[in-house]
Short mmCIF file of C-alpha atoms and ligand atoms in Angstrom, two decimals:
data_model
loop_
_atom_site.label_atom_id
_atom_site.label_comp_id
_atom_site.label_asym_id
_atom_site.label_seq_id
_atom_site.Cartn_x
_atom_site.Cartn_y
_atom_site.Cartn_z
CA MET A 27 -0.32 8.14 16.28
CA THR A 28 3.02 7.11 14.78
CA ARG A 29 5.51 6.95 17.40
CA HIS A 30 8.23 9.87 16.84
CA LEU A 31 11.65 9.93 18.13
CA LEU A 32 12.93 11.86 21.04
CA ALA A 33 13.99 15.29 19.18
CA ALA A 34 17.17 15.04 21.40
CA ALA A 35 18.31 11.83 20.49
CA CYS A 36 20.45 12.57 17.73
CA ILE A 37 23.97 12.98 18.57
CA THR A 38 26.95 13.89 15.85
CA VAL A 39 30.27 12.10 16.55
CA LEU A 40 33.11 11.41 14.49
CA ALA A 41 34.00 7.75 13.65
CA ALA A 42 37.34 8.47 12.41
CA CYS A 43 39.97 10.95 13.34
CA SER A 44 39.74 12.74 10.31
CA ALA A 45 38.31 16.49 10.89
CA ASP A 46 37.12 16.39 7.02
CA THR A 47 33.48 15.33 7.31
CA SER A 48 33.10 16.72 3.68
CA ALA A 49 34.79 13.93 1.36
CA GLY A 50 35.20 10.33 1.29
CA ALA A 51 37.35 8.24 2.36
CA ASP A 52 41.33 8.66 3.39
CA SER A 53 43.01 5.83 3.13
CA ALA A 54 45.53 6.66 5.99
CA SER A 55 42.70 6.71 8.34
CA PRO A 56 42.71 4.59 11.21
CA PRO A 57 40.14 1.53 11.21
CA PRO A 58 36.66 2.11 12.65
CA ALA A 59 35.92 1.24 16.08
CA ALA A 60 32.93 -0.56 16.18
CA GLU A 61 32.23 -3.63 14.62
CA ALA A 62 28.52 -4.36 14.06
CA ALA A 63 28.62 -0.55 12.28
CA PRO A 64 31.81 -0.41 10.54
CA ALA A 65 32.25 3.58 9.67
CA MET A 66 33.56 4.73 6.49
CA ALA A 67 36.78 6.49 7.20
CA GLY A 68 36.23 10.50 7.80
CA ALA A 69 32.59 10.02 7.63
CA ALA A 70 30.33 12.45 10.35
CA ARG A 71 28.48 9.79 12.09
CA THR A 72 24.93 10.47 13.59
CA ILE A 73 23.32 8.26 16.43
CA VAL A 74 19.74 8.24 16.29
CA LEU A 75 17.61 6.61 19.01
CA PRO A 76 14.16 5.93 18.32
CA ALA A 77 11.60 6.33 21.12
CA ALA A 78 9.96 3.22 23.20
CA ASP A 79 11.22 -0.01 21.23
CA GLY A 80 12.62 1.15 18.09
CA ARG A 81 16.28 0.26 17.29
CA PRO A 82 18.75 2.98 17.41
CA PHE A 83 20.96 3.16 14.20
CA VAL A 84 23.72 5.33 12.92
CA THR A 85 23.94 7.77 9.71
CA GLU A 86 27.12 8.10 8.32
CA GLU A 87 28.06 10.93 5.63
CA VAL A 88 29.57 9.46 2.51
CA ALA A 89 29.91 12.09 0.09
CA ARG A 90 28.49 14.89 -1.36
CA PHE A 91 27.07 15.86 -4.92
CA ASN A 92 26.03 18.77 -6.47
CA GLU A 93 21.87 18.67 -6.48
CA PRO A 94 21.81 14.89 -6.60
CA TRP A 95 18.47 13.20 -7.61
CA ALA A 96 18.72 9.67 -7.90
CA MET A 97 21.19 6.88 -7.40
CA THR A 98 21.80 2.95 -8.14
CA PHE A 99 24.28 0.07 -7.39
CA LEU A 100 26.54 -1.16 -9.84
CA PRO A 101 27.33 -5.18 -9.59
CA ASP A 102 30.62 -3.96 -8.53
CA GLY A 103 29.52 -2.04 -5.48
CA ARG A 104 30.23 0.95 -6.94
CA LEU A 105 26.75 3.99 -7.53
CA LEU A 106 25.96 5.69 -10.68
CA VAL A 107 24.54 8.90 -9.42
CA THR A 108 22.28 11.49 -11.20
CA GLU A 109 22.80 15.25 -10.33
CA LYS A 110 19.71 17.39 -11.50
CA PRO A 111 21.56 20.17 -13.82
CA GLY A 112 22.56 17.05 -15.95
CA THR A 113 25.79 15.36 -14.77
CA LEU A 114 26.08 11.51 -14.18
CA LYS A 115 28.52 10.32 -11.67
CA LEU A 116 30.42 7.22 -10.81
CA PHE A 117 30.83 6.88 -7.19
CA ASP A 118 33.14 4.20 -5.08
CA PRO A 119 32.40 4.11 -1.56
CA ALA A 120 35.48 1.91 -1.02
CA SER A 121 38.01 4.72 -2.18
CA GLY A 122 35.59 7.89 -2.05
CA ARG A 123 36.35 8.77 -5.57
CA SER A 124 33.98 9.86 -7.86
CA GLY A 125 34.30 10.52 -11.90
CA ALA A 126 32.08 11.44 -14.64
CA ILE A 127 29.75 9.30 -16.85
CA THR A 128 29.76 11.33 -20.37
CA GLY A 129 27.27 11.38 -22.95
CA VAL A 130 24.11 12.48 -20.88
CA PRO A 131 22.52 14.77 -23.23
CA GLU A 132 21.31 17.96 -22.50
CA VAL A 133 18.74 18.57 -19.85
CA ALA A 134 15.96 21.33 -19.39
CA TYR A 135 17.08 21.85 -16.20
CA GLY A 136 15.21 24.69 -14.06
CA GLY A 137 11.93 23.98 -11.41
CA GLN A 138 11.54 20.09 -10.92
CA GLY A 139 13.13 19.46 -14.03
CA GLY A 140 16.62 18.11 -15.21
CA LEU A 141 18.77 14.50 -15.08
CA GLY A 142 16.05 12.27 -13.13
CA ASP A 143 16.13 8.67 -12.81
CA VAL A 144 19.26 6.24 -13.09
CA VAL A 145 18.20 2.27 -13.54
CA LEU A 146 19.98 -0.45 -14.82
CA HIS A 147 18.38 -3.40 -17.22
CA PRO A 148 17.92 -6.42 -15.23
CA GLY A 149 20.54 -8.17 -17.69
CA PHE A 150 23.20 -5.61 -16.89
CA ALA A 151 25.90 -7.71 -16.25
CA ASP A 152 26.03 -8.88 -19.65
CA ASN A 153 24.42 -6.08 -21.92
CA GLY A 154 25.67 -3.19 -20.01
CA LEU A 155 22.51 -1.16 -20.43
CA VAL A 156 21.44 1.36 -18.26
CA TYR A 157 18.16 3.92 -18.33
CA ILE A 158 17.83 7.61 -17.49
CA SER A 159 14.94 9.75 -17.31
CA TYR A 160 15.48 13.77 -17.91
CA ALA A 161 13.49 16.69 -19.03
CA GLU A 162 13.55 17.61 -22.74
CA THR A 163 12.23 21.01 -24.43
CA GLY A 164 10.22 21.01 -27.48
CA ASP A 165 7.28 21.96 -29.22
CA GLY A 166 4.57 23.01 -26.61
CA GLY A 167 7.14 23.32 -23.59
CA ALA A 168 8.90 20.37 -21.61
CA GLY A 169 8.67 16.99 -21.12
CA GLY A 170 10.09 13.99 -19.26
CA VAL A 171 11.65 11.39 -21.55
CA VAL A 172 13.41 7.61 -20.87
CA ALA A 173 16.59 7.18 -22.55
CA ARG A 174 18.55 3.82 -22.42
CA ALA A 175 22.35 3.39 -23.33
CA ARG A 176 25.30 1.43 -23.13
CA LEU A 177 27.69 1.98 -20.19
CA GLN A 178 31.31 2.03 -20.56
CA LEU A 179 33.08 2.29 -17.50
CA ASP A 180 36.99 3.27 -17.98
CA GLY A 181 38.67 3.32 -14.23
CA ASP A 182 36.70 5.81 -12.14
CA ALA A 183 34.87 7.14 -15.25
CA GLY A 184 33.12 6.04 -17.99
CA ALA A 185 30.71 6.93 -20.91
CA LEU A 186 27.21 6.39 -22.26
CA HIS A 187 27.00 5.04 -25.89
CA ASP A 188 24.17 4.41 -28.19
CA LEU A 189 22.09 6.44 -26.34
CA ALA A 190 18.07 6.40 -27.42
CA VAL A 191 15.28 8.13 -26.29
CA ILE A 192 12.93 5.09 -26.02
CA TRP A 193 9.69 7.22 -24.16
CA ARG A 194 8.61 10.71 -24.15
CA GLN A 195 5.81 12.45 -21.88
CA VAL A 196 3.12 13.51 -24.51
CA PRO A 197 2.09 16.25 -24.51
CA LYS A 198 4.95 18.63 -24.23
CA VAL A 199 3.50 21.51 -21.86
CA SER A 200 4.49 25.10 -19.94
CA GLY A 201 5.80 24.75 -16.94
CA GLN A 202 8.72 22.91 -15.09
CA GLY A 203 7.13 20.81 -12.19
CA HIS A 204 5.47 17.42 -11.59
CA TYR A 205 7.62 15.34 -14.11
CA ALA A 206 7.85 12.35 -11.65
CA HIS A 207 9.81 10.10 -14.38
CA ARG A 208 10.80 7.31 -11.60
CA ILE A 209 11.85 4.15 -13.55
CA ALA A 210 11.84 0.72 -12.25
CA PHE A 211 12.12 -3.22 -13.88
CA ASP A 212 9.74 -5.84 -12.37
CA GLY A 213 10.88 -9.44 -12.13
CA ASP A 214 9.51 -10.25 -15.96
CA GLY A 215 12.03 -7.53 -17.17
CA MET A 216 8.81 -5.27 -18.25
CA LEU A 217 9.71 -1.33 -17.66
CA TRP A 218 7.58 0.82 -15.71
CA ILE A 219 7.42 4.67 -15.26
CA THR A 220 5.76 7.02 -13.09
CA SER A 221 4.65 9.95 -15.35
CA GLY A 222 3.55 13.19 -13.47
CA GLU A 223 0.50 15.22 -14.64
CA ARG A 224 2.89 18.11 -14.94
CA GLN A 225 0.80 20.47 -12.63
CA LYS A 226 -1.97 20.36 -15.45
CA PHE A 227 -4.49 18.44 -13.48
CA ASP A 228 -6.90 16.87 -16.11
CA PRO A 229 -4.23 15.14 -18.56
CA SER A 230 -4.34 12.36 -15.27
CA GLN A 231 -7.98 11.69 -16.36
CA ASP A 232 -7.22 11.92 -20.40
CA MET A 233 -6.25 8.94 -22.29
CA ALA A 234 -4.98 10.71 -25.28
CA SER A 235 -2.04 11.88 -22.98
CA ASN A 236 0.35 9.62 -21.00
CA LEU A 237 1.01 12.12 -18.25
CA GLY A 238 -0.41 11.45 -14.69
CA LYS A 239 -0.22 7.67 -15.47
CA VAL A 240 1.81 4.62 -14.61
CA ILE A 241 3.45 3.17 -17.81
CA ARG A 242 4.46 -0.25 -18.79
CA LEU A 243 6.51 -1.29 -21.51
CA HIS A 244 9.17 -3.62 -22.92
CA ASP A 245 12.65 -2.84 -22.19
CA ASP A 246 12.83 -1.39 -25.74
CA GLY A 247 10.13 1.19 -25.61
CA SER A 248 7.81 -0.90 -27.26
CA VAL A 249 4.14 -1.19 -26.13
CA PRO A 250 3.13 -4.84 -24.58
CA ALA A 251 0.32 -6.57 -26.36
CA ASP A 252 -1.47 -7.36 -23.33
CA ASN A 253 -1.40 -3.56 -21.94
CA PRO A 254 -4.97 -3.16 -20.22
CA PHE A 255 -5.65 -0.32 -22.83
CA ALA A 256 -3.45 -1.81 -26.01
CA ASP A 257 -6.47 -1.70 -28.02
CA GLN A 258 -6.64 1.91 -28.02
CA GLY A 259 -3.59 2.58 -29.69
CA GLY A 260 -1.74 6.03 -29.60
CA VAL A 261 -0.05 6.74 -25.88
CA ALA A 262 -3.01 4.96 -24.26
CA ALA A 263 -1.42 1.49 -25.04
CA GLN A 264 1.20 2.35 -22.69
CA VAL A 265 -1.06 3.24 -19.72
CA TRP A 266 -1.07 0.47 -16.63
CA SER A 267 -3.20 3.04 -14.28
CA LEU A 268 -4.12 6.37 -14.53
CA GLY A 269 -5.35 9.32 -12.36
CA HIS A 270 -1.98 9.99 -10.69
CA ARG A 271 -0.76 13.12 -9.93
CA ASN A 272 3.21 13.31 -8.91
CA PRO A 273 4.44 9.90 -8.33
CA LEU A 274 7.89 10.12 -7.25
CA GLY A 275 8.94 6.54 -6.07
CA LEU A 276 7.38 2.79 -7.12
CA ALA A 277 8.95 -0.39 -5.86
CA PHE A 278 7.76 -4.27 -6.16
CA ASP A 279 7.07 -6.12 -2.95
CA ALA A 280 8.26 -9.53 -2.85
CA ASP A 281 5.38 -10.99 -4.05
CA GLY A 282 5.40 -8.67 -7.21
CA ARG A 283 2.61 -6.30 -5.82
CA LEU A 284 3.75 -2.47 -7.18
CA TRP A 285 3.76 0.15 -4.69
CA VAL A 286 3.61 3.72 -5.87
CA HIS A 287 3.07 6.81 -3.56
CA GLU A 288 2.73 9.81 -4.92
CA MET A 289 2.82 13.59 -3.85
CA GLY A 290 -0.73 14.92 -3.53
CA PRO A 291 -2.18 18.11 -3.17
CA LYS A 292 -2.36 19.96 -0.03
CA ASN A 293 -2.73 17.23 2.54
CA GLY A 294 -3.41 14.25 0.09
CA ASP A 295 0.08 12.58 0.04
CA GLU A 296 -0.61 8.96 -0.88
CA LEU A 297 0.71 5.32 -1.09
CA ASN A 298 -1.09 3.12 -3.99
CA LEU A 299 -1.08 -0.31 -4.83
CA ILE A 300 -1.40 -0.34 -8.50
CA GLU A 301 -3.39 -2.43 -10.00
CA ARG A 302 -3.84 -3.27 -14.22
CA GLY A 303 -6.15 -0.71 -15.53
CA ALA A 304 -6.95 0.94 -12.24
CA ASN A 305 -8.26 5.13 -12.03
CA TYR A 306 -6.80 6.44 -8.90
CA GLY A 307 -9.05 9.42 -9.47
CA TYR A 308 -6.69 12.32 -9.47
CA PRO A 309 -8.00 15.11 -9.80
CA VAL A 310 -11.57 14.27 -9.40
CA VAL A 311 -10.97 12.84 -5.96
CA SER A 312 -8.07 13.36 -3.66
CA ASP A 313 -8.30 13.45 0.32
CA GLY A 314 -6.07 16.51 -0.16
CA GLU A 315 -7.62 19.94 -1.52
CA HIS A 316 -5.94 22.06 -3.87
CA TYR A 317 -2.89 24.53 -2.75
CA ASP A 318 -5.30 27.23 -4.06
CA GLY A 319 -8.11 26.58 -1.59
CA ARG A 320 -10.55 24.69 -3.80
CA PRO A 321 -11.76 21.34 -2.43
CA ILE A 322 -11.54 18.29 -4.20
CA PRO A 323 -13.93 15.62 -3.02
CA ASP A 324 -12.68 12.53 -0.94
CA HIS A 325 -11.93 9.28 -2.03
CA ALA A 326 -14.83 7.79 -0.21
CA THR A 327 -17.07 9.84 -2.32
CA ARG A 328 -16.25 8.06 -5.58
CA PRO A 329 -15.69 4.29 -4.93
CA GLU A 330 -15.32 4.15 -8.44
CA PHE A 331 -11.91 4.86 -8.02
CA ASN A 332 -9.19 2.92 -6.27
CA ALA A 333 -8.65 4.74 -3.09
CA PRO A 334 -4.86 4.79 -1.37
CA LYS A 335 -3.85 2.44 1.09
CA VAL A 336 -2.49 5.05 2.89
CA VAL A 337 -2.69 8.92 3.14
CA TRP A 338 -0.78 11.54 4.84
CA THR A 339 -2.18 14.63 6.35
CA PRO A 340 -0.06 16.51 7.16
CA VAL A 341 2.10 15.52 4.02
CA ILE A 342 5.40 13.74 4.10
CA SER A 343 6.03 14.85 0.53
CA PRO A 344 7.42 11.63 -0.68
CA ALA A 345 10.19 11.00 -2.49
CA GLY A 346 12.31 7.77 -3.07
CA PHE A 347 11.18 4.38 -2.51
CA VAL A 348 12.76 0.86 -1.27
CA ILE A 349 11.65 -2.25 -0.04
CA TYR A 350 14.11 -3.65 1.82
CA ASP A 351 15.24 -7.45 1.65
CA GLY A 352 18.44 -7.12 3.47
CA ASP A 353 19.96 -8.62 6.39
CA ARG A 354 21.67 -6.03 8.14
CA PHE A 355 18.28 -4.48 9.55
CA ALA A 356 16.96 -7.99 9.70
CA ASP A 357 13.72 -6.71 11.49
CA TRP A 358 13.20 -4.40 8.86
CA ARG A 359 12.85 -7.02 5.87
CA GLY A 360 9.72 -6.53 4.04
CA ASN A 361 9.40 -3.05 5.10
CA GLY A 362 9.11 -0.06 2.64
CA PHE A 363 11.52 3.04 2.91
CA ILE A 364 10.14 6.48 1.69
CA GLY A 365 12.25 9.64 1.65
CA GLY A 366 10.41 12.72 3.02
CA LEU A 367 10.98 16.13 1.24
CA SER A 368 9.32 18.76 3.58
CA SER A 369 8.78 16.19 6.36
CA GLN A 370 12.53 15.94 6.46
CA ALA A 371 12.07 12.29 7.06
CA LEU A 372 12.70 8.66 6.16
CA VAL A 373 9.19 7.08 6.80
CA ARG A 374 9.01 3.25 7.46
CA VAL A 375 6.08 1.44 6.06
CA ALA A 376 4.75 -2.04 6.75
CA PHE A 377 2.83 -4.51 4.19
CA ASP A 378 0.65 -6.95 4.85
CA GLY A 379 -0.95 -8.39 1.60
CA ASP A 380 -2.79 -5.51 -0.13
CA SER A 381 -2.71 -3.24 2.96
CA ALA A 382 0.12 -1.13 4.04
CA ARG A 383 0.72 1.44 7.21
CA GLU A 384 3.52 3.60 8.49
CA VAL A 385 5.24 1.98 11.61
CA GLU A 386 7.58 4.60 11.92
CA ARG A 387 9.33 7.64 11.27
CA TYR A 388 12.87 8.90 11.66
CA PRO A 389 13.65 12.57 11.44
CA MET A 390 16.51 13.21 9.51
CA GLN A 391 16.99 16.72 9.81
CA THR A 392 17.29 17.50 5.87
CA ARG A 393 14.85 16.63 3.23
CA ILE A 394 15.34 13.09 1.77
CA ARG A 395 15.09 12.46 -2.07
CA GLU A 396 15.90 9.29 -2.65
CA VAL A 397 16.75 5.86 -0.78
CA GLU A 398 18.51 3.02 -2.17
CA GLN A 399 19.30 -0.37 -0.48
CA GLY A 400 23.03 -1.09 -0.65
CA PRO A 401 24.99 -4.38 -1.28
CA ASP A 402 26.16 -4.13 2.38
CA GLY A 403 22.68 -4.56 3.58
CA ALA A 404 22.56 -0.61 4.78
CA LEU A 405 20.02 1.80 3.32
CA TRP A 406 21.40 4.75 1.33
CA LEU A 407 19.98 7.92 1.22
CA LEU A 408 20.44 11.41 -0.91
CA GLU A 409 19.82 14.62 0.43
CA ASP A 410 17.76 17.31 -1.48
CA GLY A 411 20.07 20.28 -1.34
CA GLY A 412 17.93 22.80 -3.09
CA ARG A 413 18.88 24.74 -6.20
CA GLY A 414 22.70 25.01 -6.61
CA ALA A 415 23.26 23.41 -3.50
CA SER A 416 25.17 20.15 -2.69
CA GLY A 417 23.33 17.34 -1.21
CA ARG A 418 24.82 14.73 1.17
CA MET A 419 24.74 10.73 0.48
CA PHE A 420 24.39 9.01 3.94
CA ARG A 421 23.90 5.29 4.57
CA LEU A 422 22.08 4.16 7.60
CA LEU A 423 23.86 0.94 9.41
CA PRO A 424 22.54 -0.75 12.68
CA ALA A 425 24.47 1.21 15.98
CA SER A 426 26.49 -0.89 17.60
CA ASP A 427 26.43 -1.20 21.59
CA ALA A 428 29.91 1.28 21.31
CA ASP A 429 27.78 3.70 19.42
CA VAL A 430 24.94 4.29 22.26
CA PRO A 431 25.72 6.45 25.06
CA GLU A 432 24.92 5.06 28.65
CA ALA A 433 21.70 6.72 30.01
CA1 CA B 24 17.22 4.56 -6.97
CA1 CA B 25 -10.67 16.04 -0.59
#
């Protein structure tokens, strides 16, 4: 049984004397008091005291966005933040200022669709290339795409130039769910995309479709000749693994293993270790069941499919994923951090070679959509505010002695 936090162990305080907790920094604010966890001026701080031997930490509200979905850090410490209705923001934590990045195409906003992920090319410092995912409409309905563009920054704002769509979900289908479209680069510069099954079930097992798959491409969208299904041509050639449902987070560990979590059906969220050419079984098997009550045979009944390394029952609704390698939380190095939507939590996962387990869960009192590691070694989170609502950006830092109230 996972240790849970004391429900009463969250205490909101104001780090600085500014009464405005909704905005970013105010240059007139006094310096923070706690050296171990320097606060952002004006940030609302909440102390989280884990039960037993867990470490206390502090969450700070940094900024608010309009339906934020994903973020990534630039080399200069600023962030790109996607807002699901279709805007890309440049945010500077040092000043609290945010500006618009123009050049994002119109997105198919609605349901789970809209502007999705944003990541940098591994060579961004030299080539300025960024990748975004979003939903578009077309023949048959809607589908997720990945586009590449060159980012030009100008003061507090910027623009995307030479934008080109380099990958599309095939086929476009009705509905506005399960796009997934999370993006990551591996250490060899390959581009990885999680492609959700768009709530259509069977495409996850259909190699004429790239829905319900994990995709591996060159950085320009072309298909690597050594992909496992390259000889089948078509969209099958893009596929690295199949049998997925709605994978909303992927991360590479220090040894290069690819871990992908996936929002399963009722009582069947998964963390999978992704292997070349493997089939993860959806919708033929799942340890969960369909939401309409129909059973799905469990993984144990069909050993030819790869079984998950972790199954969550009840579900956590995983979204966002980072494997931590910073110094700020030294004892968390190598751990995975997964945001929880319905679970309103941050879930910490430990790895041991090819196995994984949840070790701790931190209640956040709100839906967590995205997790990143900052250059400051803090964990940065985005809140999923729901349609039309603002969502907060938080950062998590170790608590100092001064932060922790005496018992
Ligand atoms: Ca991110
Ligand atoms: Ca089942």
